[in-house]
Amino acid sequence: MIARLILRDVRRAWTGGGAVFPIAFFLLVAILFPFGVGPDRLLLARVGSGVIWAAALLAALMPVERLVAPDMESGVFDQLSVRGATLEGVCAAKIVAHWVSFGPPLMLAAVVASGLLGVSGESLLAVELGLLVGTPGLAALAVATSALVAGLRGSGAVAGLVMLPLAVPLLIFGAGSVEGGQGALKLLGAVTLLLVTGAPVLAAAAIRAGRG
């Protein structure tokens, strides 16, 4: 049941544009940023990893409205509960599905973005490792935020206000892992582990409150 739910959400993300638009936005930021700061390659290389992480955070925010609300409105969670699935397990499956549809494509797009920003090969490896560790945290935070704002008017704007402050540690340690080495990467992993562990519980509680 959980595997079918993951496959359904991944398929819906790709057919509905929920996975394509964030990656397109991510690449658009990488293309436009050099026009904003000028052609200084040293400057671009120095700030490139931070730009990639900031763009990844904003891209992760784009599909938040569609992660939980449609299933709440159509009664999918009630049907899964009747079949014996726990809300925490369903929310964990949604995190996996969101990461599968968002994380690996973003890591591939980061290769293109690094070329546009003049990031060196060594820094690119550090960026990719940081994204591998940090994007599950972004996915978990996105699902939890989606559950918290589901059913609210103007949920997209509210989601930004909720998610962006909570994602600051991911952004700091993710961008810092390029220069900070193993220390920042371990902190990034700790934050990701905390989010992946706590997000299903928080999202399930928010869904129960919304149904009540």
PDB file of C-alpha atoms in Angstrom:
ATOM      1  CA  MET A   1       0.000   0.000   0.000  1.00  0.00           C
ATOM      2  CA  ILE A   2       2.752   2.439   0.976  1.00  0.00           C
ATOM      3  CA  ALA A   3       4.769   1.576  -2.136  1.00  0.00           C
ATOM      4  CA  ARG A   4       1.725   2.252  -4.334  1.00  0.00           C
ATOM      5  CA  LEU A   5       1.214   5.585  -2.586  1.00  0.00           C
ATOM      6  CA  ILE A   6       4.835   6.583  -3.264  1.00  0.00           C
ATOM      7  CA  LEU A   7       4.550   5.605  -6.940  1.00  0.00           C
ATOM      8  CA  ARG A   8       1.261   7.470  -7.277  1.00  0.00           C
ATOM      9  CA  ASP A   9       2.689  10.669  -5.784  1.00  0.00           C
ATOM     10  CA  VAL A  10       5.835  10.489  -7.930  1.00  0.00           C
ATOM     11  CA  ARG A  11       3.740   9.945 -11.054  1.00  0.00           C
ATOM     12  CA  ARG A  12       1.431  12.814 -10.122  1.00  0.00           C
ATOM     13  CA  ALA A  13       4.387  15.131  -9.514  1.00  0.00           C
ATOM     14  CA  TRP A  14       5.861  14.511 -12.955  1.00  0.00           C
ATOM     15  CA  THR A  15       2.611  14.457 -14.928  1.00  0.00           C
ATOM     16  CA  GLY A  16       1.189  17.498 -13.186  1.00  0.00           C
ATOM     17  CA  GLY A  17       4.317  19.639 -13.453  1.00  0.00           C
ATOM     18  CA  GLY A  18       4.956  19.563  -9.709  1.00  0.00           C
ATOM     19  CA  ALA A  19       8.491  18.276 -10.303  1.00  0.00           C
ATOM     20  CA  VAL A  20       9.271  20.066 -13.569  1.00  0.00           C
ATOM     21  CA  PHE A  21       8.506  23.644 -12.526  1.00  0.00           C
ATOM     22  CA  PRO A  22      10.779  23.661  -9.421  1.00  0.00           C
ATOM     23  CA  ILE A  23      13.730  22.366 -11.472  1.00  0.00           C
ATOM     24  CA  ALA A  24      13.018  24.942 -14.192  1.00  0.00           C
ATOM     25  CA  PHE A  25      12.895  27.658 -11.525  1.00  0.00           C
ATOM     26  CA  PHE A  26      16.166  26.426 -10.034  1.00  0.00           C
ATOM     27  CA  LEU A  27      17.912  26.635 -13.404  1.00  0.00           C
ATOM     28  CA  LEU A  28      16.366  30.033 -14.118  1.00  0.00           C
ATOM     29  CA  VAL A  29      17.878  31.432 -10.916  1.00  0.00           C
ATOM     30  CA  ALA A  30      21.283  30.026 -11.921  1.00  0.00           C
ATOM     31  CA  ILE A  31      20.970  31.623 -15.360  1.00  0.00           C
ATOM     32  CA  LEU A  32      19.835  35.045 -14.146  1.00  0.00           C
ATOM     33  CA  PHE A  33      22.153  35.428 -11.141  1.00  0.00           C
ATOM     34  CA  PRO A  34      25.321  36.106 -13.206  1.00  0.00           C
ATOM     35  CA  PHE A  35      23.455  38.900 -15.014  1.00  0.00           C
ATOM     36  CA  GLY A  36      22.683  40.489 -11.655  1.00  0.00           C
ATOM     37  CA  VAL A  37      26.195  40.433 -10.169  1.00  0.00           C
ATOM     38  CA  GLY A  38      28.214  40.843 -13.353  1.00  0.00           C
ATOM     39  CA  PRO A  39      30.766  38.677 -15.166  1.00  0.00           C
ATOM     40  CA  ASP A  40      33.288  38.463 -12.303  1.00  0.00           C
ATOM     41  CA  ARG A  41      34.121  34.742 -12.349  1.00  0.00           C
ATOM     42  CA  LEU A  42      35.940  34.831  -9.009  1.00  0.00           C
ATOM     43  CA  LEU A  43      32.919  36.388  -7.315  1.00  0.00           C
ATOM     44  CA  LEU A  44      30.538  33.930  -8.957  1.00  0.00           C
ATOM     45  CA  ALA A  45      32.682  30.971  -7.926  1.00  0.00           C
ATOM     46  CA  ARG A  46      32.865  32.255  -4.339  1.00  0.00           C
ATOM     47  CA  VAL A  47      29.101  32.687  -3.906  1.00  0.00           C
ATOM     48  CA  GLY A  48      27.967  29.976  -6.332  1.00  0.00           C
ATOM     49  CA  SER A  49      27.387  27.251  -3.746  1.00  0.00           C
ATOM     50  CA  GLY A  50      25.292  29.592  -1.619  1.00  0.00           C
ATOM     51  CA  VAL A  51      23.230  30.567  -4.648  1.00  0.00           C
ATOM     52  CA  ILE A  52      22.624  26.908  -5.483  1.00  0.00           C
ATOM     53  CA  TRP A  53      21.397  26.191  -1.970  1.00  0.00           C
ATOM     54  CA  ALA A  54      19.164  29.268  -1.831  1.00  0.00           C
ATOM     55  CA  ALA A  55      17.657  28.348  -5.214  1.00  0.00           C
ATOM     56  CA  ALA A  56      17.146  24.752  -4.034  1.00  0.00           C
ATOM     57  CA  LEU A  57      15.285  25.989  -0.959  1.00  0.00           C
ATOM     58  CA  LEU A  58      12.988  28.221  -3.002  1.00  0.00           C
ATOM     59  CA  ALA A  59      12.419  25.463  -5.554  1.00  0.00           C
ATOM     60  CA  ALA A  60      11.427  23.039  -2.776  1.00  0.00           C
ATOM     61  CA  LEU A  61       8.786  25.529  -1.658  1.00  0.00           C
ATOM     62  CA  MET A  62       6.994  25.683  -5.030  1.00  0.00           C
ATOM     63  CA  PRO A  63       4.945  22.435  -4.890  1.00  0.00           C
ATOM     64  CA  VAL A  64       4.045  22.720  -1.188  1.00  0.00           C
ATOM     65  CA  GLU A  65       0.366  23.513  -1.836  1.00  0.00           C
ATOM     66  CA  ARG A  66      -0.103  20.278  -3.808  1.00  0.00           C
ATOM     67  CA  LEU A  67       1.588  17.805  -1.457  1.00  0.00           C
ATOM     68  CA  VAL A  68      -1.168  17.277   1.140  1.00  0.00           C
ATOM     69  CA  ALA A  69      -4.214  19.476   0.472  1.00  0.00           C
ATOM     70  CA  PRO A  70      -5.595  17.555  -2.571  1.00  0.00           C
ATOM     71  CA  ASP A  71      -5.607  14.266  -0.637  1.00  0.00           C
ATOM     72  CA  MET A  72      -7.273  15.912   2.357  1.00  0.00           C
ATOM     73  CA  GLU A  73     -10.009  17.354   0.173  1.00  0.00           C
ATOM     74  CA  SER A  74     -10.661  14.071  -1.646  1.00  0.00           C
ATOM     75  CA  GLY A  75     -10.704  11.940   1.508  1.00  0.00           C
ATOM     76  CA  VAL A  76      -7.651   9.854   0.617  1.00  0.00           C
ATOM     77  CA  PHE A  77      -6.336   9.934   4.178  1.00  0.00           C
ATOM     78  CA  ASP A  78      -9.641   8.627   5.533  1.00  0.00           C
ATOM     79  CA  GLN A  79      -9.623   5.764   3.022  1.00  0.00           C
ATOM     80  CA  LEU A  80      -6.052   4.831   3.922  1.00  0.00           C
ATOM     81  CA  SER A  81      -6.877   4.952   7.638  1.00  0.00           C
ATOM     82  CA  VAL A  82      -9.795   2.556   7.081  1.00  0.00           C
ATOM     83  CA  ARG A  83      -7.375   0.169   5.352  1.00  0.00           C
ATOM     84  CA  GLY A  84      -5.110   0.191   8.398  1.00  0.00           C
ATOM     85  CA  ALA A  85      -2.431   2.661   7.322  1.00  0.00           C
ATOM     86  CA  THR A  86      -1.216   5.113   9.942  1.00  0.00           C
ATOM     87  CA  LEU A  87      -1.093   8.801   9.113  1.00  0.00           C
ATOM     88  CA  GLU A  88       2.533   8.910  10.191  1.00  0.00           C
ATOM     89  CA  GLY A  89       3.368   6.146   7.702  1.00  0.00           C
ATOM     90  CA  VAL A  90       1.438   7.875   4.927  1.00  0.00           C
ATOM     91  CA  CYS A  91       3.223  11.164   5.612  1.00  0.00           C
ATOM     92  CA  ALA A  92       6.586   9.377   5.617  1.00  0.00           C
ATOM     93  CA  ALA A  93       5.659   7.891   2.219  1.00  0.00           C
ATOM     94  CA  LYS A  94       4.840  11.376   0.951  1.00  0.00           C
ATOM     95  CA  ILE A  95       8.268  12.587   2.077  1.00  0.00           C
ATOM     96  CA  VAL A  96       9.936   9.739   0.179  1.00  0.00           C
ATOM     97  CA  ALA A  97       7.851  10.450  -2.924  1.00  0.00           C
ATOM     98  CA  HIS A  98       8.577  14.181  -2.786  1.00  0.00           C
ATOM     99  CA  TRP A  99      12.304  13.535  -2.445  1.00  0.00           C
ATOM    100  CA  VAL A 100      12.361  11.006  -5.299  1.00  0.00           C
ATOM    101  CA  SER A 101      10.585  13.464  -7.625  1.00  0.00           C
ATOM    102  CA  PHE A 102      12.617  16.455  -6.459  1.00  0.00           C
ATOM    103  CA  GLY A 103      16.024  15.497  -5.016  1.00  0.00           C
ATOM    104  CA  PRO A 104      17.834  13.543  -7.782  1.00  0.00           C
ATOM    105  CA  PRO A 105      16.655  15.886 -10.586  1.00  0.00           C
ATOM    106  CA  LEU A 106      17.807  18.843  -8.514  1.00  0.00           C
ATOM    107  CA  MET A 107      21.240  17.272  -8.066  1.00  0.00           C
ATOM    108  CA  LEU A 108      21.510  16.810 -11.832  1.00  0.00           C
ATOM    109  CA  ALA A 109      20.393  20.397 -12.407  1.00  0.00           C
ATOM    110  CA  ALA A 110      23.047  21.540  -9.914  1.00  0.00           C
ATOM    111  CA  VAL A 111      25.727  20.311 -12.325  1.00  0.00           C
ATOM    112  CA  VAL A 112      24.387  22.695 -14.972  1.00  0.00           C
ATOM    113  CA  ALA A 113      24.013  25.487 -12.421  1.00  0.00           C
ATOM    114  CA  SER A 114      27.611  25.008 -11.249  1.00  0.00           C
ATOM    115  CA  GLY A 115      28.845  25.450 -14.803  1.00  0.00           C
ATOM    116  CA  LEU A 116      26.839  28.649 -15.187  1.00  0.00           C
ATOM    117  CA  LEU A 117      28.150  30.002 -11.888  1.00  0.00           C
ATOM    118  CA  GLY A 118      31.773  29.002 -12.440  1.00  0.00           C
ATOM    119  CA  VAL A 119      31.900  26.595  -9.497  1.00  0.00           C
ATOM    120  CA  SER A 120      35.013  24.407  -9.582  1.00  0.00           C
ATOM    121  CA  GLY A 121      34.877  20.630  -9.868  1.00  0.00           C
ATOM    122  CA  GLU A 122      36.021  20.141  -6.272  1.00  0.00           C
ATOM    123  CA  SER A 123      33.376  22.531  -4.977  1.00  0.00           C
ATOM    124  CA  LEU A 124      30.774  20.842  -7.166  1.00  0.00           C
ATOM    125  CA  LEU A 125      31.468  17.509  -5.472  1.00  0.00           C
ATOM    126  CA  ALA A 126      30.990  19.163  -2.084  1.00  0.00           C
ATOM    127  CA  VAL A 127      27.755  20.796  -3.275  1.00  0.00           C
ATOM    128  CA  GLU A 128      26.401  17.481  -4.582  1.00  0.00           C
ATOM    129  CA  LEU A 129      27.272  15.700  -1.344  1.00  0.00           C
ATOM    130  CA  GLY A 130      25.561  18.459   0.631  1.00  0.00           C
ATOM    131  CA  LEU A 131      22.450  18.233  -1.559  1.00  0.00           C
ATOM    132  CA  LEU A 132      22.398  14.453  -1.134  1.00  0.00           C
ATOM    133  CA  VAL A 133      22.410  14.885   2.643  1.00  0.00           C
ATOM    134  CA  GLY A 134      20.197  17.980   2.829  1.00  0.00           C
ATOM    135  CA  THR A 135      17.440  17.494   0.246  1.00  0.00           C
ATOM    136  CA  PRO A 136      15.651  14.797   2.312  1.00  0.00           C
ATOM    137  CA  GLY A 137      15.363  17.441   5.031  1.00  0.00           C
ATOM    138  CA  LEU A 138      13.904  19.895   2.522  1.00  0.00           C
ATOM    139  CA  ALA A 139      11.402  17.250   1.390  1.00  0.00           C
ATOM    140  CA  ALA A 140      10.383  16.477   4.979  1.00  0.00           C
ATOM    141  CA  LEU A 141       9.994  20.156   5.804  1.00  0.00           C
ATOM    142  CA  ALA A 142       7.907  20.713   2.664  1.00  0.00           C
ATOM    143  CA  VAL A 143       5.466  17.901   3.534  1.00  0.00           C
ATOM    144  CA  ALA A 144       5.123  19.077   7.140  1.00  0.00           C
ATOM    145  CA  THR A 145       4.542  22.659   5.990  1.00  0.00           C
ATOM    146  CA  SER A 146       2.001  21.483   3.419  1.00  0.00           C
ATOM    147  CA  ALA A 147       0.053  19.674   6.136  1.00  0.00           C
ATOM    148  CA  LEU A 148       0.157  22.706   8.439  1.00  0.00           C
ATOM    149  CA  VAL A 149      -1.243  25.122   5.833  1.00  0.00           C
ATOM    150  CA  ALA A 150      -3.656  22.723   4.077  1.00  0.00           C
ATOM    151  CA  GLY A 151      -7.101  24.258   3.827  1.00  0.00           C
ATOM    152  CA  LEU A 152      -5.959  27.788   4.638  1.00  0.00           C
ATOM    153  CA  ARG A 153      -6.775  30.642   2.303  1.00  0.00           C
ATOM    154  CA  GLY A 154      -3.629  31.917   0.634  1.00  0.00           C
ATOM    155  CA  SER A 155      -1.777  28.793   1.727  1.00  0.00           C
ATOM    156  CA  GLY A 156       1.085  29.452  -0.697  1.00  0.00           C
ATOM    157  CA  ALA A 157       2.078  32.691   1.013  1.00  0.00           C
ATOM    158  CA  VAL A 158       1.575  31.192   4.470  1.00  0.00           C
ATOM    159  CA  ALA A 159       3.706  28.185   3.512  1.00  0.00           C
ATOM    160  CA  GLY A 160       6.567  30.510   2.622  1.00  0.00           C
ATOM    161  CA  LEU A 161       6.325  32.247   5.988  1.00  0.00           C
ATOM    162  CA  VAL A 162       6.337  28.901   7.794  1.00  0.00           C
ATOM    163  CA  MET A 163       8.925  26.985   5.793  1.00  0.00           C
ATOM    164  CA  LEU A 164      11.618  29.550   5.040  1.00  0.00           C
ATOM    165  CA  PRO A 165      12.601  30.342   8.667  1.00  0.00           C
ATOM    166  CA  LEU A 166      12.653  26.636   9.561  1.00  0.00           C
ATOM    167  CA  ALA A 167      14.873  25.896   6.566  1.00  0.00           C
ATOM    168  CA  VAL A 168      17.560  28.400   7.582  1.00  0.00           C
ATOM    169  CA  PRO A 169      19.721  25.752   9.361  1.00  0.00           C
ATOM    170  CA  LEU A 170      19.666  23.608   6.214  1.00  0.00           C
ATOM    171  CA  LEU A 171      20.695  26.595   4.132  1.00  0.00           C
ATOM    172  CA  ILE A 172      23.493  27.623   6.500  1.00  0.00           C
ATOM    173  CA  PHE A 173      25.015  24.169   6.951  1.00  0.00           C
ATOM    174  CA  GLY A 174      24.397  23.188   3.328  1.00  0.00           C
ATOM    175  CA  ALA A 175      26.209  26.204   1.919  1.00  0.00           C
ATOM    176  CA  GLY A 176      28.806  25.981   4.680  1.00  0.00           C
ATOM    177  CA  SER A 177      29.601  22.342   3.926  1.00  0.00           C
ATOM    178  CA  VAL A 178      31.458  23.464   0.777  1.00  0.00           C
ATOM    179  CA  GLU A 179      34.003  25.443   2.802  1.00  0.00           C
ATOM    180  CA  GLY A 180      33.440  24.022   6.283  1.00  0.00           C
ATOM    181  CA  GLY A 181      34.115  20.408   5.355  1.00  0.00           C
ATOM    182  CA  GLN A 182      33.025  17.474   7.491  1.00  0.00           C
ATOM    183  CA  GLY A 183      31.919  19.560  10.463  1.00  0.00           C
ATOM    184  CA  ALA A 184      29.242  21.474   8.564  1.00  0.00           C
ATOM    185  CA  LEU A 185      28.227  18.323   6.681  1.00  0.00           C
ATOM    186  CA  LYS A 186      27.669  16.451   9.959  1.00  0.00           C
ATOM    187  CA  LEU A 187      25.552  19.304  11.283  1.00  0.00           C
ATOM    188  CA  LEU A 188      23.589  19.281   8.026  1.00  0.00           C
ATOM    189  CA  GLY A 189      23.020  15.535   8.450  1.00  0.00           C
ATOM    190  CA  ALA A 190      21.869  16.047  12.039  1.00  0.00           C
ATOM    191  CA  VAL A 191      19.322  18.691  11.005  1.00  0.00           C
ATOM    192  CA  THR A 192      18.095  16.482   8.153  1.00  0.00           C
ATOM    193  CA  LEU A 193      17.732  13.505  10.487  1.00  0.00           C
ATOM    194  CA  LEU A 194      15.748  15.618  12.946  1.00  0.00           C
ATOM    195  CA  LEU A 195      13.418  16.855  10.194  1.00  0.00           C
ATOM    196  CA  VAL A 196      12.930  13.440   8.577  1.00  0.00           C
ATOM    197  CA  THR A 197      12.158  11.913  11.978  1.00  0.00           C
ATOM    198  CA  GLY A 198       9.857  14.635  13.255  1.00  0.00           C
ATOM    199  CA  ALA A 199       8.070  15.748  10.087  1.00  0.00           C
ATOM    200  CA  PRO A 200       5.795  12.678   9.707  1.00  0.00           C
ATOM    201  CA  VAL A 201       4.582  13.068  13.292  1.00  0.00           C
ATOM    202  CA  LEU A 202       3.996  16.815  12.891  1.00  0.00           C
ATOM    203  CA  ALA A 203       2.274  16.387   9.512  1.00  0.00           C
ATOM    204  CA  ALA A 204       0.029  13.605  10.854  1.00  0.00           C
ATOM    205  CA  ALA A 205      -0.981  15.761  13.826  1.00  0.00           C
ATOM    206  CA  ALA A 206      -1.782  18.680  11.495  1.00  0.00           C
ATOM    207  CA  ILE A 207      -3.902  16.424   9.251  1.00  0.00           C
ATOM    208  CA  ARG A 208      -5.834  15.094  12.264  1.00  0.00           C
ATOM    209  CA  ALA A 209      -6.465  18.647  13.443  1.00  0.00           C
ATOM    210  CA  GLY A 210      -7.633  19.646   9.955  1.00  0.00           C
ATOM    211  CA  ARG A 211     -10.027  16.694   9.759  1.00  0.00           C
ATOM    212  CA  GLY A 212     -11.446  17.437  13.171  1.00  0.00           C
TER     213      GLY A 212
END
